[in-house]
PDB file of C-alpha atoms and ligand atoms in Angstrom:
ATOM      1  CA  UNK V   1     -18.792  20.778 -66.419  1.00  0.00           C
ATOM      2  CA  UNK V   2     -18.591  20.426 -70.353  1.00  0.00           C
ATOM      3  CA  UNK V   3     -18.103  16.826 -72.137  1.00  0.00           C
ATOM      4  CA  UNK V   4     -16.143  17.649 -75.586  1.00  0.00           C
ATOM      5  CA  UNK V   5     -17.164  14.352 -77.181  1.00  0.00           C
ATOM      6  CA  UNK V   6     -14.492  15.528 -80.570  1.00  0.00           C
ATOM      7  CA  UNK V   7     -15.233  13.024 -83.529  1.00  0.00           C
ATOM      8  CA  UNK V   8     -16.373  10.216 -80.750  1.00  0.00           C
ATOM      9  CA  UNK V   9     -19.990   8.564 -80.971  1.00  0.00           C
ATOM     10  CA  UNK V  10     -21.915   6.573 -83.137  1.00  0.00           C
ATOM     11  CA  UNK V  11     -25.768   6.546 -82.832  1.00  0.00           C
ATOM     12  CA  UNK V  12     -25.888   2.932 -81.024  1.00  0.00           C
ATOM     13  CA  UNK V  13     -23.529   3.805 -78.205  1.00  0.00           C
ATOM     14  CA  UNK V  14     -24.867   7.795 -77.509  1.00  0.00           C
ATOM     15  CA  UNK V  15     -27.807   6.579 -76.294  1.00  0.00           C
ATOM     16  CA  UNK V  16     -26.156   4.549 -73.298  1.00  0.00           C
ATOM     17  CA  UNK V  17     -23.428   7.061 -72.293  1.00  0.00           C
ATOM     18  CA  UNK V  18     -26.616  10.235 -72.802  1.00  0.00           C
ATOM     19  CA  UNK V  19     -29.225   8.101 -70.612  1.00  0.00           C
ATOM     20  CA  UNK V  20     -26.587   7.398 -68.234  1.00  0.00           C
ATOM     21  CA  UNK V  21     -24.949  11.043 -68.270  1.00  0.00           C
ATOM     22  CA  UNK V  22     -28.612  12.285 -67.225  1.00  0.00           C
ATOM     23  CA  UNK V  23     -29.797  10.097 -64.436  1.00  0.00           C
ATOM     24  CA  UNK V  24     -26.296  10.765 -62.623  1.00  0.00           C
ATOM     25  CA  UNK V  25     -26.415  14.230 -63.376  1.00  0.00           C
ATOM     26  CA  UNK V  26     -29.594  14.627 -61.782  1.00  0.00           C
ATOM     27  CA  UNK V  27     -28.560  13.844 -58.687  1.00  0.00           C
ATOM     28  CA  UNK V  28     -25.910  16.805 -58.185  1.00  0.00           C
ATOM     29  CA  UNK V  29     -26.298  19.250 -56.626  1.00  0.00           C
ATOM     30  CA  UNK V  30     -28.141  22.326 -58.314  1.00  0.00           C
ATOM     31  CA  UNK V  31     -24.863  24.602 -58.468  1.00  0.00           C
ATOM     32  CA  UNK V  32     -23.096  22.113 -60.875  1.00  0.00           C
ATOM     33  CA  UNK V  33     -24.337  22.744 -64.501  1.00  0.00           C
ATOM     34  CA  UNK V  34     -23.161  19.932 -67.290  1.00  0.00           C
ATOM     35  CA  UNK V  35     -23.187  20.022 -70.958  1.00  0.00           C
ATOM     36  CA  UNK V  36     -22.494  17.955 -73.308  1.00  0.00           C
ATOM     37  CA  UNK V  37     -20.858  19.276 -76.858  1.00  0.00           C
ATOM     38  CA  UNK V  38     -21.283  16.781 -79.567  1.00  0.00           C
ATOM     39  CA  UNK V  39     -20.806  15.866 -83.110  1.00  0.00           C
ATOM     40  CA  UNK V  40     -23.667  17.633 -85.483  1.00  0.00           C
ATOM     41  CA  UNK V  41     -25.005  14.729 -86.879  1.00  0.00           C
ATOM     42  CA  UNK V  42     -25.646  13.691 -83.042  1.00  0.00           C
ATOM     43  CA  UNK V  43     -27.585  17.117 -82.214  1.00  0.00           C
ATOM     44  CA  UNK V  44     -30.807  15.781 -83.164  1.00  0.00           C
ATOM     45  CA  UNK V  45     -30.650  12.797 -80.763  1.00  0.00           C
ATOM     46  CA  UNK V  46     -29.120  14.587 -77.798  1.00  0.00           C
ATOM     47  CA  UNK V  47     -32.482  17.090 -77.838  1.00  0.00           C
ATOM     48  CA  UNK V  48     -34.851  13.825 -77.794  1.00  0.00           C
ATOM     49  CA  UNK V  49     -32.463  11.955 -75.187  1.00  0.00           C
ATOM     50  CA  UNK V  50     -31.642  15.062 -73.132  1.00  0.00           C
ATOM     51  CA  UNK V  51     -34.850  17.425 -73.286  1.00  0.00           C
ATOM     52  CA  UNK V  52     -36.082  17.823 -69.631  1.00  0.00           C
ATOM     53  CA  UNK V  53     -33.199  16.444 -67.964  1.00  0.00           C
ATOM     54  CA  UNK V  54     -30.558  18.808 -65.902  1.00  0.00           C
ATOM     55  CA  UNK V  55     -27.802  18.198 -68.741  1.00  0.00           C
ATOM     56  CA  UNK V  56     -27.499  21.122 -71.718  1.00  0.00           C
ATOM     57  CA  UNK V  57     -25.906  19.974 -75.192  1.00  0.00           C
ATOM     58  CA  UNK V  58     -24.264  21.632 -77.723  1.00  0.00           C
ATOM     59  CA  UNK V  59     -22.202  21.991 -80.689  1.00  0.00           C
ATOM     60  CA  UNK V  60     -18.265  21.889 -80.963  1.00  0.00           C
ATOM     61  CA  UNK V  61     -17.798  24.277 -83.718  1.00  0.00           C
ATOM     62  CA  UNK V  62     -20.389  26.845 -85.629  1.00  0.00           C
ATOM     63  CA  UNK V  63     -19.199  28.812 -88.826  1.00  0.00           C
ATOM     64  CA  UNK V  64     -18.154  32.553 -88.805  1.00  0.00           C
ATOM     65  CA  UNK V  65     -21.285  32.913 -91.435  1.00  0.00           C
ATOM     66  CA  UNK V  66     -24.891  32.938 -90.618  1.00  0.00           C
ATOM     67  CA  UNK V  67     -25.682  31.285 -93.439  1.00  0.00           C
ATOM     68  CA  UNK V  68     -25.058  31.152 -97.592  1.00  0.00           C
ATOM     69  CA  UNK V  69     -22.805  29.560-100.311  1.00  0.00           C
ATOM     70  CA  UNK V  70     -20.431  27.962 -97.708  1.00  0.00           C
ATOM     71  CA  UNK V  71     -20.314  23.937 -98.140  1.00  0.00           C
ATOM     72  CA  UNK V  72     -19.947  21.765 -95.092  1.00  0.00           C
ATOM     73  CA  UNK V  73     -20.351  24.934 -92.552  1.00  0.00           C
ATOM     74  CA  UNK V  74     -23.218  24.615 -89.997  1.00  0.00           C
ATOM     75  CA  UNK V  75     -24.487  27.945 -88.679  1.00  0.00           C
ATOM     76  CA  UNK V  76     -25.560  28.799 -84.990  1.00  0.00           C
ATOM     77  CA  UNK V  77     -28.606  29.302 -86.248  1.00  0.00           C
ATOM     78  CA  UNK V  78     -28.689  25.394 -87.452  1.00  0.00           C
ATOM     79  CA  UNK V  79     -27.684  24.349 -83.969  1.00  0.00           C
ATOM     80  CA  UNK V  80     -30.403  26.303 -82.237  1.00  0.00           C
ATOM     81  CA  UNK V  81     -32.804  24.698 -83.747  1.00  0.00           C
ATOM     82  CA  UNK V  82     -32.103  21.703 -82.505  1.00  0.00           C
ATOM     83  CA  UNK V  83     -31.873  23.266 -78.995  1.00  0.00           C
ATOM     84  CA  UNK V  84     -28.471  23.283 -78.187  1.00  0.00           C
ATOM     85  CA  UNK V  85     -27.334  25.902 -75.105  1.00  0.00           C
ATOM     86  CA  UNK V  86     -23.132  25.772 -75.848  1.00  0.00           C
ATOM     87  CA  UNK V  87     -21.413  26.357 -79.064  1.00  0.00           C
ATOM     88  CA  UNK V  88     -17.118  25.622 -78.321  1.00  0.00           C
ATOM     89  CA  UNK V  89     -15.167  27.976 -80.906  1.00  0.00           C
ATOM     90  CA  UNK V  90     -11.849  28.442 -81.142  1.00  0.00           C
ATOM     91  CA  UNK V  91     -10.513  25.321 -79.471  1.00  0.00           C
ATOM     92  CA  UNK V  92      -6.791  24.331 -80.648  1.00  0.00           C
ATOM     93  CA  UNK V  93      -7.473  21.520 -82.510  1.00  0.00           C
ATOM     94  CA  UNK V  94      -9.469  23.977 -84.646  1.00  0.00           C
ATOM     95  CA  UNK V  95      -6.861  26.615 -84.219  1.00  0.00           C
ATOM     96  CA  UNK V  96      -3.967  23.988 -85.739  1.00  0.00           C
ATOM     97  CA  UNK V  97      -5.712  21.866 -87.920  1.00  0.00           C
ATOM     98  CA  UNK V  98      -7.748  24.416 -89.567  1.00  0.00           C
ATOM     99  CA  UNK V  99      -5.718  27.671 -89.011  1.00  0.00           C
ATOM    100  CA  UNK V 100      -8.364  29.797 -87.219  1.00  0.00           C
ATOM    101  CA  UNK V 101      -6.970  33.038 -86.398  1.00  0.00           C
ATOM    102  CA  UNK V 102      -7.928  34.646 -83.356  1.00  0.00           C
ATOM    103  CA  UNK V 103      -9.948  37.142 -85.551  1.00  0.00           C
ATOM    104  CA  UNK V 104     -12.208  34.102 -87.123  1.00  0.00           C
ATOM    105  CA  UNK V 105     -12.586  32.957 -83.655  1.00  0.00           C
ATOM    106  CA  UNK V 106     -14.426  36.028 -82.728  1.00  0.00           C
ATOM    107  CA  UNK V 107     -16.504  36.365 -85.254  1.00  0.00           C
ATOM    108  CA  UNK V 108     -17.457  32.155 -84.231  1.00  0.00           C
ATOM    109  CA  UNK V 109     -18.156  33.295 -80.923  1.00  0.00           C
ATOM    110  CA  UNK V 110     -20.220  36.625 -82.190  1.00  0.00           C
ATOM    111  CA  UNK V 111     -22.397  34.472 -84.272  1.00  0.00           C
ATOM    112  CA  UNK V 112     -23.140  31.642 -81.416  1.00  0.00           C
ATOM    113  CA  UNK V 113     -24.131  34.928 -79.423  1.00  0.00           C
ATOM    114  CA  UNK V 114     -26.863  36.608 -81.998  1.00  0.00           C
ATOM    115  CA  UNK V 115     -27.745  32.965 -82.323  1.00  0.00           C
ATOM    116  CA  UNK V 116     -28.914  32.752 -78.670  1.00  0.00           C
ATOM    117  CA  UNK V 117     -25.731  30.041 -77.621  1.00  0.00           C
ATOM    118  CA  UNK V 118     -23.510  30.771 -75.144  1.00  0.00           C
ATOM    119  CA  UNK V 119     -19.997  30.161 -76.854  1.00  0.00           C
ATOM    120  CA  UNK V 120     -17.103  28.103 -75.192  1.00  0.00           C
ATOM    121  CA  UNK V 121     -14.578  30.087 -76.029  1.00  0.00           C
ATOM    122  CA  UNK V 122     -10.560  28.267 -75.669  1.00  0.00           C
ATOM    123  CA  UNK V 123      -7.968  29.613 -75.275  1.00  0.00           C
ATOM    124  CA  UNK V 124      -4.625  28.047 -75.201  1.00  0.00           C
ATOM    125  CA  UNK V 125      -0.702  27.996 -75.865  1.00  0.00           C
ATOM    126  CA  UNK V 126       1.519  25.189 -76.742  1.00  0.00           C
ATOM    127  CA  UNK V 127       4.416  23.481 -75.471  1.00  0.00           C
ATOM    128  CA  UNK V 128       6.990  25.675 -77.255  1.00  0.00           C
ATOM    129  CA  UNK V 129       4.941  28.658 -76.612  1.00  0.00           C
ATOM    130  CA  UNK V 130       5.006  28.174 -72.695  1.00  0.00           C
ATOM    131  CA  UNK V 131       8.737  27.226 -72.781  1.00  0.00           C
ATOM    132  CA  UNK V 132       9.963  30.880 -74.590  1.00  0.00           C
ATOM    133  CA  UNK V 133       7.798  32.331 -72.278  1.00  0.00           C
ATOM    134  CA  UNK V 134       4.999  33.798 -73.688  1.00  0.00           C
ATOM    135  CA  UNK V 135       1.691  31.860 -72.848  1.00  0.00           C
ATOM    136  CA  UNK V 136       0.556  35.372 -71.309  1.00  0.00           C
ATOM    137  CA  UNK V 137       0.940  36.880 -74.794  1.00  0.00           C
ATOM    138  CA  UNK V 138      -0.846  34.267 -76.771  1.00  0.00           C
ATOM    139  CA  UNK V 139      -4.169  33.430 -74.463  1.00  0.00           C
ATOM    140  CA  UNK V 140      -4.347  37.423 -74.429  1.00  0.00           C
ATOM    141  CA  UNK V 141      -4.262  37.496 -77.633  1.00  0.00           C
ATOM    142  CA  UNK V 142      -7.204  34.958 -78.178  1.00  0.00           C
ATOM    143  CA  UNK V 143      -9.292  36.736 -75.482  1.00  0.00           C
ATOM    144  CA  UNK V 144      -8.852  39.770 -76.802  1.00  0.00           C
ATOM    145  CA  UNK V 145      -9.831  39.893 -80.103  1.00  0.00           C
ATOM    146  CA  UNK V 146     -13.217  38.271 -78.735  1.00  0.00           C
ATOM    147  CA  UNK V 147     -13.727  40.677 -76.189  1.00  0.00           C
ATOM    148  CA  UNK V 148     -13.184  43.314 -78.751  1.00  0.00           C
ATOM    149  CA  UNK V 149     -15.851  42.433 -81.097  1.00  0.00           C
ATOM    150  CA  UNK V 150     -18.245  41.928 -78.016  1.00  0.00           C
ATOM    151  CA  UNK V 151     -20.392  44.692 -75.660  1.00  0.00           C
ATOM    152  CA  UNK V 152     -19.875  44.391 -71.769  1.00  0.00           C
ATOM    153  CA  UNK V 153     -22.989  42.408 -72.128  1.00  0.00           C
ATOM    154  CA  UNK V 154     -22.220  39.534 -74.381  1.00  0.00           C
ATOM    155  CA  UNK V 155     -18.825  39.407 -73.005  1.00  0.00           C
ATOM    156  CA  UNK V 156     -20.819  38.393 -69.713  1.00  0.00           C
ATOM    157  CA  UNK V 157     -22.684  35.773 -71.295  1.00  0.00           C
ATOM    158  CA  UNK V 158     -19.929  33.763 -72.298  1.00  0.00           C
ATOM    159  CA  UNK V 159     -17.731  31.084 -70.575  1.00  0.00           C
ATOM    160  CA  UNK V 160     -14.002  31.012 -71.661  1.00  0.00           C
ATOM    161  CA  UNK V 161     -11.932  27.438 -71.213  1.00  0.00           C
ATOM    162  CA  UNK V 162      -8.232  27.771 -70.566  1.00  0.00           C
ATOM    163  CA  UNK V 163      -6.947  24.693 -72.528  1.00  0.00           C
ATOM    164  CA  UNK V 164      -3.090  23.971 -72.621  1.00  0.00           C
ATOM    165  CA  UNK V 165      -2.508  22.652 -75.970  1.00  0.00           C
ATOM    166  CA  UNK V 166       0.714  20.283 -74.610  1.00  0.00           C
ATOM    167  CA  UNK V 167      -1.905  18.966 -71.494  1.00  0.00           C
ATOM    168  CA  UNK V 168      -4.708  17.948 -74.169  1.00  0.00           C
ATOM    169  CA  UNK V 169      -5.411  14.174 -74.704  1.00  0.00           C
ATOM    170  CA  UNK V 170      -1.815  13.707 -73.437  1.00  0.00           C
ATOM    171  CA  UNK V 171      -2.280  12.524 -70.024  1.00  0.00           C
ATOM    172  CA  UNK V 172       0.044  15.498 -68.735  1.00  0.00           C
ATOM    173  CA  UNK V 173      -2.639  17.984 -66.880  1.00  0.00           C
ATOM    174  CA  UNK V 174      -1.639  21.392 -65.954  1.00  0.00           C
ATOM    175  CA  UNK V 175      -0.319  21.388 -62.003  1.00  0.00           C
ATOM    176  CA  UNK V 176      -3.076  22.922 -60.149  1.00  0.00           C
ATOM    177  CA  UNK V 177      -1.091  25.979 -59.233  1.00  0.00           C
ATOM    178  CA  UNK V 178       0.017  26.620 -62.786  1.00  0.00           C
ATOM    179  CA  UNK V 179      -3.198  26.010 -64.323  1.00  0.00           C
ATOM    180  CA  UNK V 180      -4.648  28.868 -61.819  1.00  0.00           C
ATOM    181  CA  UNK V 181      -1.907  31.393 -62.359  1.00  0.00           C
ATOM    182  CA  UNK V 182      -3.466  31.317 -66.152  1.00  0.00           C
ATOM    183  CA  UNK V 183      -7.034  31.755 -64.846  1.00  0.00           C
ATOM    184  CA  UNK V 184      -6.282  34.533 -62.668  1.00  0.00           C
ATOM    185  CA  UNK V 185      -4.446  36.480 -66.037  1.00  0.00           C
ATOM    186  CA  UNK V 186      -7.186  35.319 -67.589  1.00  0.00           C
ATOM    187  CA  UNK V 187     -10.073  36.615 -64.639  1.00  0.00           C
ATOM    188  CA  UNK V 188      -8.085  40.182 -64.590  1.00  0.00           C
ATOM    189  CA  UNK V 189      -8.735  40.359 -68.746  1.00  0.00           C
ATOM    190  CA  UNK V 190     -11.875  39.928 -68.133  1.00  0.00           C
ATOM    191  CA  UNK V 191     -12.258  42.548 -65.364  1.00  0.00           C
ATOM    192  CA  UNK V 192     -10.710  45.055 -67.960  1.00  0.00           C
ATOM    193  CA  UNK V 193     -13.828  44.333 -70.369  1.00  0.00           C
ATOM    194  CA  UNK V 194     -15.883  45.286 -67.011  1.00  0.00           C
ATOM    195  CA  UNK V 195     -17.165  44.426 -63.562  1.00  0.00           C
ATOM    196  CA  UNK V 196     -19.848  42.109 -64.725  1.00  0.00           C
ATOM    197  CA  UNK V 197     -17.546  40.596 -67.239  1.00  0.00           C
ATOM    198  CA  UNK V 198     -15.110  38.891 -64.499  1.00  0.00           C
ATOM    199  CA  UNK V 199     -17.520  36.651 -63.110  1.00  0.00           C
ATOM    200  CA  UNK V 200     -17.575  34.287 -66.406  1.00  0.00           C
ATOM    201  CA  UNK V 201     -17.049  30.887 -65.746  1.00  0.00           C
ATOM    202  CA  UNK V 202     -13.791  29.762 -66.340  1.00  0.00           C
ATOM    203  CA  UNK V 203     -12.954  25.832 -67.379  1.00  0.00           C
ATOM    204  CA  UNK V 204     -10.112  23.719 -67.298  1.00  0.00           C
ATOM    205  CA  UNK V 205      -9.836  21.357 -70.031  1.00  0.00           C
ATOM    206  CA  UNK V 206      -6.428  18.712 -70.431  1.00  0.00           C
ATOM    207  CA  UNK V 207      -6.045  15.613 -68.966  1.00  0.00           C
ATOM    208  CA  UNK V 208      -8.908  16.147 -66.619  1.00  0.00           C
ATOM    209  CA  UNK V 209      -9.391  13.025 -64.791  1.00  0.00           C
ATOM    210  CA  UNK V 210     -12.092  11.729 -61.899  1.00  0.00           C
ATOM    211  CA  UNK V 211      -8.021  11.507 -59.637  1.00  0.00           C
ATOM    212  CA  UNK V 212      -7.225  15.217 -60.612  1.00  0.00           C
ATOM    213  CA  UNK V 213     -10.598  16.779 -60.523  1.00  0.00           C
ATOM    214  CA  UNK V 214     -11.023  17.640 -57.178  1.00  0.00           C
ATOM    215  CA  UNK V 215      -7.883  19.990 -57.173  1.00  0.00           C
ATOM    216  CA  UNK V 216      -7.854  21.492 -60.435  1.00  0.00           C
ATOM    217  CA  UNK V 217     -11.617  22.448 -59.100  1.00  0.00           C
ATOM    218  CA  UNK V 218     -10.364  23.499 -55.969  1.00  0.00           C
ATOM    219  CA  UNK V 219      -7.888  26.324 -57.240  1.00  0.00           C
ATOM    220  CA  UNK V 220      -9.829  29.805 -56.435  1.00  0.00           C
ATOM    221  CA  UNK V 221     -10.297  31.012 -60.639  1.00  0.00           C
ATOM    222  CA  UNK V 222     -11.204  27.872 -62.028  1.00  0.00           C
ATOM    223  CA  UNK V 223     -14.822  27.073 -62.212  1.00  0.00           C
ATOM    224  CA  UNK V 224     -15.116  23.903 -64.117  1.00  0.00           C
ATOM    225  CA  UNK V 225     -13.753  21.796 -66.506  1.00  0.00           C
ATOM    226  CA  UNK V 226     -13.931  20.996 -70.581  1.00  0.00           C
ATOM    227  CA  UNK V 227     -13.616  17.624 -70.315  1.00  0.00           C
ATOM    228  CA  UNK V 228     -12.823  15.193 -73.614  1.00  0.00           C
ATOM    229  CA  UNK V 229     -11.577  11.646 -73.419  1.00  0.00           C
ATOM    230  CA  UNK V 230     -13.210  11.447 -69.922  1.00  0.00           C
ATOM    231  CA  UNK V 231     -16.188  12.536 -70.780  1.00  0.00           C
ATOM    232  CA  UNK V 232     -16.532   9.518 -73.452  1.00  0.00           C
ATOM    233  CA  UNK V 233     -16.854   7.087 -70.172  1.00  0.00           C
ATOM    234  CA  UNK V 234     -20.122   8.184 -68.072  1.00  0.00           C
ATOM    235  CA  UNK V 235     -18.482   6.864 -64.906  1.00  0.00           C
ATOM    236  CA  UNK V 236     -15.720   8.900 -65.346  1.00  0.00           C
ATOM    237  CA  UNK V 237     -17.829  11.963 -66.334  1.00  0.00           C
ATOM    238  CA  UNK V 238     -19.622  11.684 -63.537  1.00  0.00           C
ATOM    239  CA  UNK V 239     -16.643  10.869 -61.267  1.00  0.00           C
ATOM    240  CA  UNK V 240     -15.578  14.615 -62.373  1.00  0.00           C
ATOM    241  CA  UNK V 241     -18.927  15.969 -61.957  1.00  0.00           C
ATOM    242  CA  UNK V 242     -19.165  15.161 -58.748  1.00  0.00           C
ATOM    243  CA  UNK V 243     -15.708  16.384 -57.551  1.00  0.00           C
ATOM    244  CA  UNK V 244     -16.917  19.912 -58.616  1.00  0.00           C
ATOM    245  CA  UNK V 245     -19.623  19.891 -55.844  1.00  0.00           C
ATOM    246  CA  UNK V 246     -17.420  19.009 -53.195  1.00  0.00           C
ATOM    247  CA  UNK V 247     -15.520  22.433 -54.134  1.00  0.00           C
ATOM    248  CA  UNK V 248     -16.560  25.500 -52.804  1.00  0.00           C
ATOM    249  CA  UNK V 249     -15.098  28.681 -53.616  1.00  0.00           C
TER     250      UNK V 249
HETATM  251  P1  13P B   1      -8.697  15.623 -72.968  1.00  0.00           P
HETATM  252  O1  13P B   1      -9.553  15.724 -71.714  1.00  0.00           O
HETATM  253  O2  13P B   1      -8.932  14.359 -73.723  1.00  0.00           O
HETATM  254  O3  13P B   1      -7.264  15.921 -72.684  1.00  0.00           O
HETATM  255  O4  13P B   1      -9.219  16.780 -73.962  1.00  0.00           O
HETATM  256  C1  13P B   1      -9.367  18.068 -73.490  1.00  0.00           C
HETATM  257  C2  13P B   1     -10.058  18.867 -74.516  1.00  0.00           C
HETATM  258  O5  13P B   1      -9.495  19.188 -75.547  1.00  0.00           O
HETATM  259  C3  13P B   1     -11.453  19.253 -74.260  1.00  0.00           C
HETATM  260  O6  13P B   1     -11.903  20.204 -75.167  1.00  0.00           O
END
């Protein structure tokens, strides 16, 4: 279960909604792993406030560099110093806003990789995109130029979050049963890179909230969740948290 803080936080508040984020966690069960991806500047005091708890941190975005004449990038290699576990790449916001191809994207996820994170990697289509039909076409598409760049081992190593573009901060989630015919398209891609590629966890992330958790968690490919305005509330983060260990599949 991964918080995607976005551009939330300000030093004075983290330390509340951290603190409280790790004394709840701690008391799930040892099958649910939680992260928390934050804004850079906020890296430094998630390793102080999180070291040695059960909750991972990490970073929302890294650059497709490893390092050089490129002003305002931060490279995986930045973020690892500070600790961090996740790196998210190639989530829509990023994909809209910033016009990250799919090829960019992979080269984000290669570098979190060499780097020694585990990238997030989202996939996603939008409202129009699911409407003509062709959401199969466009999360392949994602996928696939990552898992092209990749070896059967790294592609193992990561953790890819289906992420409807039209379900994100809108309040609309994904119905269960739609949001798992994605994840199984999405589990047999995998399978296709290899056996030991499949099992990558996969994450929901739209509208997740602590009333829809327990059944988006419950649907047989879908792992966990990528959780944003939710994950801004520790009650609520928690809420979802703990309707993943209720789930067993
Ligand atoms: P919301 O949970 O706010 O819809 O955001 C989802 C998301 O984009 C997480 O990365």
């Amino acid at each position: 279960m991964v918080g995607n803080w976005k551009m939330h936080g300000r030093i004075s508040d983290n330390a509340t909604l951290l603190t409280e984020v790790a004394a709840g966690a701690s008391a799930l069960q040892k099958g649910v792993r939680v992260g928390v991806c934050v804004p850079c500047p906020y890296l430094a005091q998630s390793q102080a406030l999180l070291s040695g708890s059960v909750v991972q941190w990490g970073i929302q975005d890294v650059s497709a560099h490893s390092g050089g004449a490129f002003t305002g990038e931060v490279a995986a290699e930045m973020a690892a110093d500070f600790g961090v576990t996740y790196a998210i790449v190639g989530h829509s916001e990023r994909r809209a806003y910033h016009r990250e191809s799919p090829e960019l994207v992979a080269s984000k996820a290669q570098r979190a990789i060499e780097a020694g994170l585990t990238p997030i990697v989202c996939v996603g289509e939008t409202l129009e995109e699911r409407q003509a039909g062709t959401t199969e076409q466009i999360i392949g598409t994602q996928l696939d130029a990552v898992l092209a760049i990749l070896t059967e081992e790294q592609a193992a190593g990561i953790v890819v979050a289906y992420e409807p573009v039209w379900a994100i901060g809108t309040g609309k989630t994904a119905r269960p049963g739609q949001a798992q015919d994605v994840h199984a398209f999405l589990r047999h891609k995998l399978l296709e890179k290899g056996a030991s590629v499949a099992s990558v966890p996969l994450l929901y992330g739209g509208s997740v909230k602590p009333e829809n958790a327990e059944e988006l968690f419950g649907q047989k490919d879908i792992d966990g969740g990528l959780i944003g305005g939710a994950s801004l509330k520790s009650k609520d983060f928690l809420a979802i948290c703990r309707a993943a260990q209720t789930v067993t599949h």
